mmCIF file of C-alpha atoms in Angstrom:
data_model
loop_
_atom_site.group_PDB
_atom_site.id
_atom_site.type_symbol
_atom_site.label_atom_id
_atom_site.label_comp_id
_atom_site.label_asym_id
_atom_site.label_seq_id
_atom_site.Cartn_x
_atom_site.Cartn_y
_atom_site.Cartn_z
ATOM 1 C CA MET A 1 10.080 10.098 27.906
ATOM 2 C CA SER A 2 6.995 9.164 29.892
ATOM 3 C CA GLU A 3 5.585 5.627 30.029
ATOM 4 C CA GLU A 4 2.474 6.829 28.272
ATOM 5 C CA ALA A 5 4.494 8.202 25.347
ATOM 6 C CA ALA A 6 6.468 5.027 25.201
ATOM 7 C CA ALA A 7 3.405 2.882 24.539
ATOM 8 C CA THR A 8 3.406 0.980 21.258
ATOM 9 C CA LEU A 9 0.742 1.930 18.723
ATOM 10 C CA ARG A 10 -0.413 -0.698 16.339
ATOM 11 C CA VAL A 11 -1.111 0.840 12.946
ATOM 12 C CA GLU A 12 -2.942 -1.257 10.346
ATOM 13 C CA ILE A 13 -2.730 0.280 6.901
ATOM 14 C CA TRP A 14 -5.359 -0.794 4.450
ATOM 15 C CA SER A 15 -4.139 -0.126 0.927
ATOM 16 C CA ASP A 16 -3.824 -1.471 -2.588
ATOM 17 C CA VAL A 17 -0.575 -1.510 -4.529
ATOM 18 C CA ILE A 18 -2.353 0.007 -7.581
ATOM 19 C CA CYS A 19 -3.741 2.934 -5.555
ATOM 20 C CA PRO A 20 -1.776 6.121 -6.309
ATOM 21 C CA TRP A 21 -2.907 7.856 -3.120
ATOM 22 C CA CYS A 22 -1.771 4.777 -1.162
ATOM 23 C CA TYR A 23 1.714 5.241 -2.618
ATOM 24 C CA ILE A 24 1.697 8.937 -1.789
ATOM 25 C CA GLY A 25 0.260 8.245 1.656
ATOM 26 C CA LYS A 26 2.878 5.612 2.402
ATOM 27 C CA THR A 27 5.648 7.984 1.423
ATOM 28 C CA ARG A 28 4.310 10.685 3.691
ATOM 29 C CA PHE A 29 3.643 8.293 6.582
ATOM 30 C CA ASP A 30 7.181 6.869 6.368
ATOM 31 C CA ARG A 31 8.588 10.414 6.518
ATOM 32 C CA ALA A 32 6.459 11.160 9.561
ATOM 33 C CA ILE A 33 7.847 8.072 11.284
ATOM 34 C CA GLU A 34 11.399 9.197 10.488
ATOM 35 C CA ARG A 35 10.714 12.594 11.949
ATOM 36 C CA LEU A 36 9.227 11.131 15.149
ATOM 37 C CA GLY A 37 12.214 8.885 15.709
ATOM 38 C CA ASP A 38 12.018 7.126 19.077
ATOM 39 C CA GLU A 39 9.389 9.554 20.340
ATOM 40 C CA VAL A 40 6.637 7.164 19.244
ATOM 41 C CA THR A 41 6.872 3.371 18.991
ATOM 42 C CA LEU A 42 4.836 1.832 16.188
ATOM 43 C CA ASP A 43 3.911 -1.674 15.120
ATOM 44 C CA VAL A 44 2.930 -1.195 11.482
ATOM 45 C CA VAL A 45 1.035 -3.874 9.512
ATOM 46 C CA TYR A 46 -0.183 -3.639 5.935
ATOM 47 C CA ARG A 47 -3.620 -4.962 5.118
ATOM 48 C CA ALA A 48 -5.152 -5.868 1.763
ATOM 49 C CA TYR A 49 -7.789 -3.895 -0.099
ATOM 50 C CA GLN A 50 -8.736 -4.249 -3.734
ATOM 51 C CA LEU A 51 -9.736 -1.214 -5.698
ATOM 52 C CA ASP A 52 -10.721 -3.383 -8.656
ATOM 53 C CA PRO A 53 -11.637 -6.889 -7.499
ATOM 54 C CA SER A 54 -13.199 -7.566 -10.904
ATOM 55 C CA ALA A 55 -9.807 -7.326 -12.676
ATOM 56 C CA ARG A 56 -9.188 -10.713 -14.266
ATOM 57 C CA PRO A 57 -6.102 -12.627 -13.116
ATOM 58 C CA GLY A 58 -3.461 -12.840 -15.789
ATOM 59 C CA VAL A 59 -4.920 -9.986 -17.811
ATOM 60 C CA THR A 60 -3.618 -6.424 -17.992
ATOM 61 C CA GLU A 61 -4.774 -3.193 -19.588
ATOM 62 C CA PRO A 62 -3.419 0.377 -19.662
ATOM 63 C CA VAL A 63 -4.445 2.345 -16.583
ATOM 64 C CA SER A 64 -5.747 5.094 -18.818
ATOM 65 C CA GLU A 65 -8.405 2.760 -20.177
ATOM 66 C CA ALA A 66 -9.430 1.600 -16.686
ATOM 67 C CA TYR A 67 -9.636 5.201 -15.499
ATOM 68 C CA ALA A 68 -11.693 6.221 -18.523
ATOM 69 C CA ARG A 69 -14.327 3.620 -17.623
ATOM 70 C CA LYS A 70 -14.273 4.603 -13.968
ATOM 71 C CA PHE A 71 -14.296 8.348 -14.295
ATOM 72 C CA GLY A 72 -16.501 8.865 -17.332
ATOM 73 C CA GLY A 73 -14.214 9.078 -20.347
ATOM 74 C CA PRO A 74 -10.683 9.799 -21.562
ATOM 75 C CA ASP A 75 -10.767 13.500 -20.750
ATOM 76 C CA GLN A 76 -11.800 12.885 -17.180
ATOM 77 C CA ALA A 77 -9.244 10.125 -16.876
ATOM 78 C CA GLU A 78 -6.489 12.486 -18.109
ATOM 79 C CA GLN A 79 -7.532 15.064 -15.510
ATOM 80 C CA VAL A 80 -7.316 12.516 -12.728
ATOM 81 C CA ILE A 81 -3.927 11.251 -13.957
ATOM 82 C CA SER A 82 -2.558 14.807 -14.211
ATOM 83 C CA ARG A 83 -3.714 15.743 -10.688
ATOM 84 C CA VAL A 84 -2.344 12.606 -9.000
ATOM 85 C CA THR A 85 0.911 12.744 -10.948
ATOM 86 C CA SER A 86 1.489 16.305 -9.849
ATOM 87 C CA ALA A 87 0.768 15.404 -6.228
ATOM 88 C CA ALA A 88 3.184 12.500 -6.422
ATOM 89 C CA ARG A 89 5.911 14.676 -7.927
ATOM 90 C CA GLU A 90 5.754 16.989 -4.932
ATOM 91 C CA ASP A 91 6.578 13.979 -2.746
ATOM 92 C CA GLY A 92 9.470 12.904 -4.921
ATOM 93 C CA ILE A 93 7.593 10.073 -6.633
ATOM 94 C CA ASP A 94 8.043 9.572 -10.395
ATOM 95 C CA MET A 95 4.533 8.350 -11.109
ATOM 96 C CA ARG A 96 4.196 7.187 -14.712
ATOM 97 C CA LEU A 97 0.540 6.297 -15.087
ATOM 98 C CA ASP A 98 1.016 6.562 -18.861
ATOM 99 C CA ARG A 99 2.870 3.229 -18.743
ATOM 100 C CA ALA A 100 1.142 1.575 -15.771
ATOM 101 C CA LEU A 101 -0.745 -1.667 -16.390
ATOM 102 C CA ARG A 102 -3.880 -2.390 -14.424
ATOM 103 C CA ALA A 103 -3.827 -5.968 -13.095
ATOM 104 C CA ASN A 104 -5.467 -8.091 -10.451
ATOM 105 C CA THR A 105 -3.645 -7.546 -7.141
ATOM 106 C CA VAL A 106 -4.362 -10.689 -5.190
ATOM 107 C CA LEU A 107 -0.906 -12.177 -5.825
ATOM 108 C CA ALA A 108 0.771 -8.954 -4.764
ATOM 109 C CA HIS A 109 -1.301 -8.858 -1.594
ATOM 110 C CA ARG A 110 -0.373 -12.442 -0.804
ATOM 111 C CA LEU A 111 3.295 -11.470 -1.045
ATOM 112 C CA VAL A 112 2.758 -8.495 1.269
ATOM 113 C CA TRP A 113 1.057 -10.844 3.741
ATOM 114 C CA TRP A 114 3.893 -13.344 3.369
ATOM 115 C CA ALA A 115 6.316 -10.575 4.310
ATOM 116 C CA SER A 116 4.608 -10.340 7.665
ATOM 117 C CA THR A 117 5.591 -13.927 8.536
ATOM 118 C CA PRO A 118 8.963 -15.309 9.699
ATOM 119 C CA GLU A 119 9.183 -17.406 6.526
ATOM 120 C CA CYS A 120 9.840 -14.328 4.385
ATOM 121 C CA PRO A 121 13.269 -12.627 4.841
ATOM 122 C CA VAL A 122 12.082 -9.081 4.029
ATOM 123 C CA ASP A 123 9.503 -6.896 5.744
ATOM 124 C CA GLN A 124 6.149 -5.679 4.468
ATOM 125 C CA SER A 125 7.206 -2.066 3.990
ATOM 126 C CA ALA A 126 10.045 -3.037 1.651
ATOM 127 C CA VAL A 127 7.778 -5.342 -0.386
ATOM 128 C CA GLN A 128 5.061 -2.736 -0.561
ATOM 129 C CA ASP A 129 7.507 -0.098 -1.745
ATOM 130 C CA ARG A 130 9.016 -2.347 -4.424
ATOM 131 C CA LEU A 131 5.669 -3.435 -5.787
ATOM 132 C CA MET A 132 4.327 0.130 -5.924
ATOM 133 C CA ARG A 133 7.428 1.399 -7.672
ATOM 134 C CA ALA A 134 7.218 -1.451 -10.154
ATOM 135 C CA TYR A 135 3.606 -0.643 -10.938
ATOM 136 C CA PHE A 136 3.647 3.186 -10.906
ATOM 137 C CA THR A 137 7.082 3.965 -12.284
ATOM 138 C CA GLU A 138 8.352 0.946 -14.233
ATOM 139 C CA GLY A 139 5.159 -0.278 -15.931
ATOM 140 C CA ASP A 140 5.523 -3.837 -14.603
ATOM 141 C CA ASP A 141 2.782 -6.452 -14.602
ATOM 142 C CA ILE A 142 2.322 -7.050 -10.865
ATOM 143 C CA GLY A 143 -0.112 -9.840 -11.611
ATOM 144 C CA ASP A 144 2.611 -11.948 -13.235
ATOM 145 C CA PRO A 145 4.078 -14.520 -10.766
ATOM 146 C CA ARG A 146 7.411 -14.651 -12.573
ATOM 147 C CA ARG A 147 7.843 -10.869 -12.493
ATOM 148 C CA LEU A 148 6.835 -10.794 -8.844
ATOM 149 C CA ALA A 149 9.511 -13.352 -8.070
ATOM 150 C CA GLU A 150 12.089 -11.183 -9.877
ATOM 151 C CA LEU A 151 11.031 -8.120 -7.907
ATOM 152 C CA LEU A 152 11.343 -9.854 -4.572
ATOM 153 C CA ALA A 153 14.690 -11.292 -5.681
ATOM 154 C CA GLU A 154 15.946 -7.695 -5.795
ATOM 155 C CA LEU A 155 15.139 -7.534 -2.065
ATOM 156 C CA GLY A 156 17.050 -10.739 -1.353
ATOM 157 C CA VAL A 157 14.251 -13.354 -1.565
ATOM 158 C CA ASP A 158 15.086 -16.586 -3.417
ATOM 159 C CA PRO A 159 12.912 -16.567 -6.579
ATOM 160 C CA ALA A 160 12.142 -20.271 -6.196
ATOM 161 C CA SER A 161 10.788 -19.606 -2.726
ATOM 162 C CA THR A 162 8.470 -16.897 -4.048
ATOM 163 C CA VAL A 163 7.234 -19.150 -6.853
ATOM 164 C CA ASP A 164 6.642 -21.990 -4.437
ATOM 165 C CA PHE A 165 4.726 -19.689 -2.131
ATOM 166 C CA LEU A 166 2.498 -18.383 -4.943
ATOM 167 C CA ASN A 167 1.886 -21.894 -6.220
ATOM 168 C CA GLY A 168 0.611 -22.902 -2.806
ATOM 169 C CA GLU A 169 -2.279 -21.761 -0.673
ATOM 170 C CA GLY A 170 -0.336 -19.373 1.542
ATOM 171 C CA GLY A 171 -2.015 -16.028 2.127
ATOM 172 C CA ILE A 172 -5.181 -16.762 0.135
ATOM 173 C CA ALA A 173 -7.492 -17.039 3.113
ATOM 174 C CA GLU A 174 -5.646 -14.370 5.034
ATOM 175 C CA VAL A 175 -5.901 -11.796 2.238
ATOM 176 C CA ALA A 176 -9.604 -12.528 1.789
ATOM 177 C CA GLN A 177 -10.072 -12.042 5.515
ATOM 178 C CA GLU A 178 -8.232 -8.710 5.481
ATOM 179 C CA ILE A 179 -10.413 -7.437 2.651
ATOM 180 C CA GLU A 180 -13.476 -8.529 4.635
ATOM 181 C CA ARG A 181 -12.210 -6.802 7.748
ATOM 182 C CA ALA A 182 -11.945 -3.555 5.766
ATOM 183 C CA GLY A 183 -15.704 -3.710 5.380
ATOM 184 C CA GLU A 184 -16.163 -4.419 9.076
ATOM 185 C CA HIS A 185 -14.161 -1.267 9.841
ATOM 186 C CA GLY A 186 -16.328 0.701 7.421
ATOM 187 C CA ILE A 187 -13.403 1.287 5.080
ATOM 188 C CA SER A 188 -14.590 2.151 1.577
ATOM 189 C CA ALA A 189 -11.545 4.112 0.383
ATOM 190 C CA VAL A 190 -7.843 3.737 0.781
ATOM 191 C CA PRO A 191 -5.392 4.401 2.207
ATOM 192 C CA THR A 192 -6.887 4.139 5.697
ATOM 193 C CA PHE A 193 -4.685 3.964 8.764
ATOM 194 C CA VAL A 194 -6.354 2.267 11.746
ATOM 195 C CA VAL A 195 -4.607 2.825 15.042
ATOM 196 C CA ASP A 196 -5.050 0.322 17.866
ATOM 197 C CA GLY A 197 -8.303 -0.763 16.260
ATOM 198 C CA ARG A 198 -9.974 2.409 17.548
ATOM 199 C CA TRP A 199 -8.967 5.427 15.531
ATOM 200 C CA ALA A 200 -8.910 5.840 11.776
ATOM 201 C CA ILE A 201 -6.762 8.268 9.787
ATOM 202 C CA PRO A 202 -8.281 8.463 6.293
ATOM 203 C CA GLY A 203 -6.397 9.310 3.142
ATOM 204 C CA ALA A 204 -2.930 10.491 2.207
ATOM 205 C CA GLN A 205 -2.525 13.103 4.933
ATOM 206 C CA ASP A 206 0.474 15.428 4.809
ATOM 207 C CA VAL A 207 3.585 14.550 6.807
ATOM 208 C CA GLU A 208 2.850 17.107 9.526
ATOM 209 C CA THR A 209 -0.648 15.748 10.095
ATOM 210 C CA PHE A 210 0.566 12.172 10.407
ATOM 211 C CA GLU A 211 3.237 13.325 12.828
ATOM 212 C CA ARG A 212 0.841 15.360 14.966
ATOM 213 C CA VAL A 213 -1.887 12.676 15.094
ATOM 214 C CA LEU A 214 0.502 9.838 15.930
ATOM 215 C CA ARG A 215 2.100 11.884 18.708
ATOM 216 C CA ARG A 216 -1.313 12.721 20.167
ATOM 217 C CA LEU A 217 -2.512 9.094 20.032
ATOM 218 C CA ALA A 218 0.695 7.894 21.638
ATOM 219 C CA GLU A 219 0.092 10.319 24.497
ATOM 220 C CA ARG A 220 -3.455 9.018 24.929
ATOM 221 C CA SER A 221 -2.235 5.459 25.059
#
């Protein structure tokens, strides 16, 4: 392997845990990484983006209702749900938007940020995966601090530590800054994968596209 190919690429992934294409995109991106093996070295960091910043903390509603408002009615919402559910199924994701509950995602983003620090014993990818599965498949309220603590406990995090973190100020400023940086990068839709702060890969690309682009960028680096 050449020195150029061995260079580490920093990939910042702007996403929201309630974004279905972010879940699909993460699944495909992770598979591309597995295929590349040690051919490409990556430093992957998840960044916060809010699809619905107006969602009230502590309040949930069925996703179908939120989609009906956003897309122009129940029929249009059902079409969107059917299309994204079919796409998810092709990637092995059991997406149950019929039971999903729309919630404010700031607390979830704070936990993902926490997972990037030495104080949290699990990594961001594991937290992101668990929160997305809880939201899309299990119908959990990801805006509920107690439920969030239970979800991270499944990954080996002491529930009391999670509750203490969420009761404090940790991650509040950092998450706000990440959301602001999305605007600075011109990101208006997620997922968006920013490589070395220079190249952007928009959307839930297929596995082969992720694999090809990452290999090419590694060669350039």
